[in-house]
Amino acid sequence: MLYEDDFEFEEQPANIRDRQIPGKGGAPRDGGPRGGGRRGGNGGGYGGGYGRRGGYQPHRGPSDTSHALPDSAKPARDLLADLLERMGVQHAEIHYIPRQEGEYLEVTGPDLAMLIGRHGNTLEAINLVFNNMINAGNRSNRKYYTIDAEGYRARRADQLKELAEETLERCLRDGKPVRLEPMLPSERKIIHITLAEDERVRTESEGEEPERRLVVYPA
């Protein structure tokens, strides 16, 4: 199933990229659930990847079990390897990890803080450029990958899944829509996918960037 957010790859203004996303310390504007922070460190910003003292906490291996690289993903892996080399990222390894929300190409290495950037902004920008490059001139059979570094975005995805479940419970309990805070298109997509198979609710995005948000409605 595809959603309108699958195709929103434009760069986001700084006031939305740098905003605290609902997590352990945030809540939807209508007083909805606080969500997503239990697994992700401090819960602020993009959550995960930053310890209690504010420093980046690297991981030695991929966040999930790495899988054999399928032939369909080899061009993407090669393109990412070339981008990393041109960026001066040394001694990096690329792992292929399929997750519920899509295919991940996770980069591991000795020093990837510069690849992630403040609140994950560099990683988000790389992902945007990468997917535009891999799909250039291709209007059918388009492929989208999530570029990750040391599990940073995977941990954020897990937080968003928790937020989706908590929002689902509130929506069913109160019997009325729950509007979440504005999020990036890639983050809204995770909420969409997490709740897609639950027939008791439906999800839609509303508003214009940078204030576009996801709403969970009772079916």
Tab-separated table of C-alpha atoms in Angstrom, residues 5 10 15 19 26 32 45 48 68 70 75 79 81-82 87 105 143 147 159 164 167 169 171 199 207 218:
chain	number	residue	atom	x	y	z
A	5	ASP	CA	3.927	10.620	2.128
A	10	GLU	CA	11.681	17.628	-0.477
A	15	ASN	CA	12.226	25.008	12.102
A	19	ARG	CA	11.972	20.768	16.446
A	26	GLY	CA	6.649	15.486	23.885
A	32	GLY	CA	-2.605	12.846	23.208
A	45	GLY	CA	15.029	15.626	19.144
A	48	GLY	CA	18.190	7.460	20.190
A	68	ALA	CA	22.505	-11.112	2.392
A	70	PRO	CA	19.784	-9.088	-2.852
A	75	PRO	CA	23.243	-0.802	-7.404
A	79	LEU	CA	26.039	4.145	-5.114
A	81	ALA	CA	29.672	3.336	-1.147
A	82	ASP	CA	30.697	5.868	-3.796
A	87	MET	CA	32.425	12.463	1.524
A	105	LEU	CA	21.292	0.361	4.081
A	143	LYS	CA	13.028	1.937	-5.150
A	147	ILE	CA	20.174	5.267	4.814
A	159	GLN	CA	10.118	5.032	18.937
A	164	ALA	CA	1.680	4.742	16.871
A	167	THR	CA	-2.006	6.779	19.708
A	169	GLU	CA	-5.082	3.001	22.080
A	171	CYS	CA	-8.053	6.919	19.561
A	199	GLU	CA	-9.141	-1.967	10.475
A	207	GLY	CA	-1.777	20.534	6.443
A	218	PRO	CA	-11.555	5.851	14.300
